[in-house]
Amino acid sequence: MTVSPDLGAPRTASPELLRSVFRQHAAGVAVITAHGSRPVGFTATSLTSVAAEPPLLSFGIGTGSSSWPAVSEAEHIGVHILGEHQQELAATFARSGADRFGPATSWRTGPEGVPLLEGVLAWLVCKVVARVPAGDHRIVLAQPLVGDPAGPGRPLLYHQGRFNALRD
């Protein structure tokens, strides 16, 4: 293998290499919610639009996540696109053991019983159509049923292990 002079030395694929590469990738921040025996949710940067016809999206979730048992059985999930003013909300839903739906979180029960977060840039309620095994994660495919794209503000980003605002 020939290495270009402007590239660093290649490293063998490993979990650390993957994490290091993806620290360079800026991603939008979403919170995924579901309702099991209680509301659950987690911060996700893996949200992806999959298809327009029919509308489909995907996200990844670790099978060791505290939200996985509810998401693994949920027929419907909520997808929330966070604004730059919601760094603390993103951190709460990313923190293990946090009271994610406690007094500091403004939310309501939405269509299909899905917990909906208030003040987000956009939200969708989706029907889960598949859960695909992918290593220690599952890729969840979901079809949007209803939503609102008209929240206030600009998107929250995640880059280099930190939440950031979009710059012009």
Short mmCIF file of C-alpha atoms in Angstrom, two decimals:
data_model
loop_
_atom_site.label_atom_id
_atom_site.label_comp_id
_atom_site.label_asym_id
_atom_site.label_seq_id
_atom_site.Cartn_x
_atom_site.Cartn_y
_atom_site.Cartn_z
CA MET A 1 0.00 0.00 0.00
CA THR A 2 1.34 3.43 -0.94
CA VAL A 3 0.80 6.27 1.53
CA SER A 4 0.35 9.79 0.23
CA PRO A 5 2.77 12.29 1.88
CA ASP A 6 -0.15 14.43 3.12
CA LEU A 7 -1.81 11.49 4.94
CA GLY A 8 -0.74 10.12 8.31
CA ALA A 9 0.37 6.55 8.79
CA PRO A 10 -2.55 4.14 8.47
CA ARG A 11 -3.69 2.38 11.63
CA THR A 12 -5.32 -1.01 11.89
CA ALA A 13 -9.07 -0.84 12.40
CA SER A 14 -10.10 -0.93 16.05
CA PRO A 15 -12.84 0.54 18.26
CA GLU A 16 -10.45 3.37 19.21
CA LEU A 17 -9.67 4.16 15.55
CA LEU A 18 -13.39 4.33 14.75
CA ARG A 19 -14.03 6.63 17.74
CA SER A 20 -11.04 8.82 16.78
CA VAL A 21 -12.21 9.19 13.18
CA PHE A 22 -15.78 10.00 14.18
CA ARG A 23 -14.60 12.67 16.67
CA GLN A 24 -13.70 14.55 13.47
CA HIS A 25 -17.25 14.20 12.13
CA ALA A 26 -19.64 16.96 13.23
CA ALA A 27 -23.13 15.56 13.74
CA GLY A 28 -26.52 16.97 14.56
CA VAL A 29 -27.89 16.11 17.99
CA ALA A 30 -31.21 14.34 18.50
CA VAL A 31 -33.01 12.78 21.42
CA ILE A 32 -34.93 9.58 20.82
CA THR A 33 -37.81 8.82 23.21
CA ALA A 34 -40.12 5.87 23.77
CA HIS A 35 -42.63 4.75 26.34
CA GLY A 36 -42.34 1.41 28.06
CA SER A 37 -43.27 0.95 31.70
CA ARG A 38 -42.03 4.55 32.00
CA PRO A 39 -40.73 7.17 29.53
CA VAL A 40 -37.19 6.56 28.29
CA GLY A 41 -34.87 8.51 26.05
CA PHE A 42 -31.28 8.96 24.94
CA THR A 43 -29.12 11.41 23.02
CA ALA A 44 -28.23 10.25 19.52
CA THR A 45 -25.87 11.58 16.88
CA SER A 46 -26.54 8.64 14.56
CA LEU A 47 -29.87 9.89 13.21
CA THR A 48 -30.06 9.53 9.43
CA SER A 49 -32.66 10.13 6.76
CA VAL A 50 -32.87 6.83 4.87
CA ALA A 51 -35.56 7.28 2.20
CA ALA A 52 -38.13 9.82 1.06
CA GLU A 53 -40.59 7.30 -0.42
CA PRO A 54 -41.75 5.89 1.84
CA PRO A 55 -40.29 8.24 4.45
CA LEU A 56 -37.80 6.31 6.60
CA LEU A 57 -35.13 7.26 9.11
CA SER A 58 -32.63 5.30 11.17
CA PHE A 59 -30.62 5.59 14.36
CA GLY A 60 -28.34 3.33 16.35
CA ILE A 61 -28.78 2.26 19.96
CA GLY A 62 -26.50 0.11 22.10
CA THR A 63 -28.08 -3.05 23.44
CA GLY A 64 -26.51 -2.25 26.82
CA SER A 65 -28.28 1.13 26.95
CA SER A 66 -30.84 1.64 29.73
CA SER A 67 -33.30 2.74 27.00
CA TRP A 68 -32.84 -0.41 24.89
CA PRO A 69 -35.40 -2.63 26.68
CA ALA A 70 -38.19 -0.11 25.99
CA VAL A 71 -36.98 0.73 22.45
CA SER A 72 -36.65 -2.99 21.67
CA GLU A 73 -40.39 -3.43 22.25
CA ALA A 74 -41.78 0.00 21.31
CA GLU A 75 -44.11 0.23 18.35
CA HIS A 76 -43.56 4.00 18.19
CA ILE A 77 -40.69 6.34 19.04
CA GLY A 78 -40.17 10.09 19.18
CA VAL A 79 -37.35 11.84 17.34
CA HIS A 80 -36.36 15.33 18.52
CA ILE A 81 -33.85 17.60 16.76
CA LEU A 82 -32.20 19.75 19.42
CA GLY A 83 -31.36 23.44 19.16
CA GLU A 84 -28.12 25.10 20.25
CA HIS A 85 -29.97 26.37 23.34
CA GLN A 86 -30.48 22.75 24.51
CA GLN A 87 -26.95 21.65 25.42
CA GLU A 88 -28.00 20.82 28.98
CA LEU A 89 -30.95 18.75 27.72
CA ALA A 90 -28.60 16.84 25.39
CA ALA A 91 -26.20 16.24 28.29
CA THR A 92 -29.04 15.04 30.55
CA PHE A 93 -30.23 12.48 28.01
CA ALA A 94 -26.62 11.37 27.38
CA ARG A 95 -25.78 10.92 31.09
CA SER A 96 -26.14 7.47 32.59
CA GLY A 97 -28.39 7.42 35.65
CA ALA A 98 -29.82 10.92 35.04
CA ASP A 99 -33.48 11.67 35.79
CA ARG A 100 -34.15 12.39 32.12
CA PHE A 101 -37.86 13.12 32.52
CA GLY A 102 -37.53 14.93 35.87
CA PRO A 103 -38.66 18.47 36.71
CA ALA A 104 -35.90 20.08 34.60
CA THR A 105 -37.27 18.47 31.40
CA SER A 106 -40.34 20.01 29.75
CA TRP A 107 -42.29 17.30 27.96
CA ARG A 108 -45.77 16.01 27.23
CA THR A 109 -47.37 12.83 26.04
CA GLY A 110 -47.80 12.99 22.28
CA PRO A 111 -49.45 10.85 19.61
CA GLU A 112 -49.25 7.09 20.19
CA GLY A 113 -48.24 7.79 23.82
CA VAL A 114 -44.74 8.89 22.79
CA PRO A 115 -43.00 11.35 25.14
CA LEU A 116 -42.45 14.64 23.26
CA LEU A 117 -39.85 17.17 24.40
CA GLU A 118 -40.81 20.84 24.41
CA GLY A 119 -38.79 23.62 22.74
CA VAL A 120 -36.99 21.45 20.17
CA LEU A 121 -36.22 22.56 16.60
CA ALA A 122 -38.29 19.73 15.14
CA TRP A 123 -39.93 16.48 16.19
CA LEU A 124 -41.42 13.35 14.66
CA VAL A 125 -43.47 10.47 15.98
CA CYS A 126 -42.50 7.35 14.06
CA LYS A 127 -43.61 3.75 13.71
CA VAL A 128 -40.76 1.30 14.21
CA VAL A 129 -40.49 -0.94 11.14
CA ALA A 130 -37.26 -2.88 11.84
CA ARG A 131 -34.45 -3.43 14.31
CA VAL A 132 -31.31 -4.65 12.55
CA PRO A 133 -28.47 -6.28 14.54
CA ALA A 134 -25.17 -4.41 14.14
CA GLY A 135 -22.45 -5.58 16.55
CA ASP A 136 -23.33 -4.46 20.08
CA HIS A 137 -25.97 -2.08 18.67
CA ARG A 138 -29.22 -2.25 16.78
CA ILE A 139 -30.06 -0.01 13.84
CA VAL A 140 -33.67 1.03 14.22
CA LEU A 141 -35.61 1.87 11.06
CA ALA A 142 -38.69 3.98 11.60
CA GLN A 143 -41.39 5.55 9.45
CA PRO A 144 -42.48 9.09 10.38
CA LEU A 145 -46.22 9.45 10.99
CA VAL A 146 -46.60 13.01 12.29
CA GLY A 147 -44.29 15.85 13.29
CA ASP A 148 -43.48 19.54 13.40
CA PRO A 149 -40.39 21.13 11.79
CA ALA A 150 -41.05 24.69 12.97
CA GLY A 151 -39.26 25.03 16.33
CA PRO A 152 -37.18 28.11 17.16
CA GLY A 153 -33.42 28.45 16.86
CA ARG A 154 -30.43 26.86 15.22
CA PRO A 155 -29.21 23.23 15.44
CA LEU A 156 -27.01 21.80 18.17
CA LEU A 157 -23.93 19.94 16.89
CA TYR A 158 -21.60 17.38 18.44
CA HIS A 159 -17.90 17.47 17.51
CA GLN A 160 -14.66 16.43 19.25
CA GLY A 161 -16.63 15.10 22.23
CA ARG A 162 -18.41 18.42 22.88
CA PHE A 163 -21.71 20.06 22.05
CA ASN A 164 -21.24 23.06 19.74
CA ALA A 165 -23.24 25.71 17.93
CA LEU A 166 -23.36 26.13 14.17
CA ARG A 167 -21.17 29.01 13.00
CA ASP A 168 -21.73 31.08 9.87
#
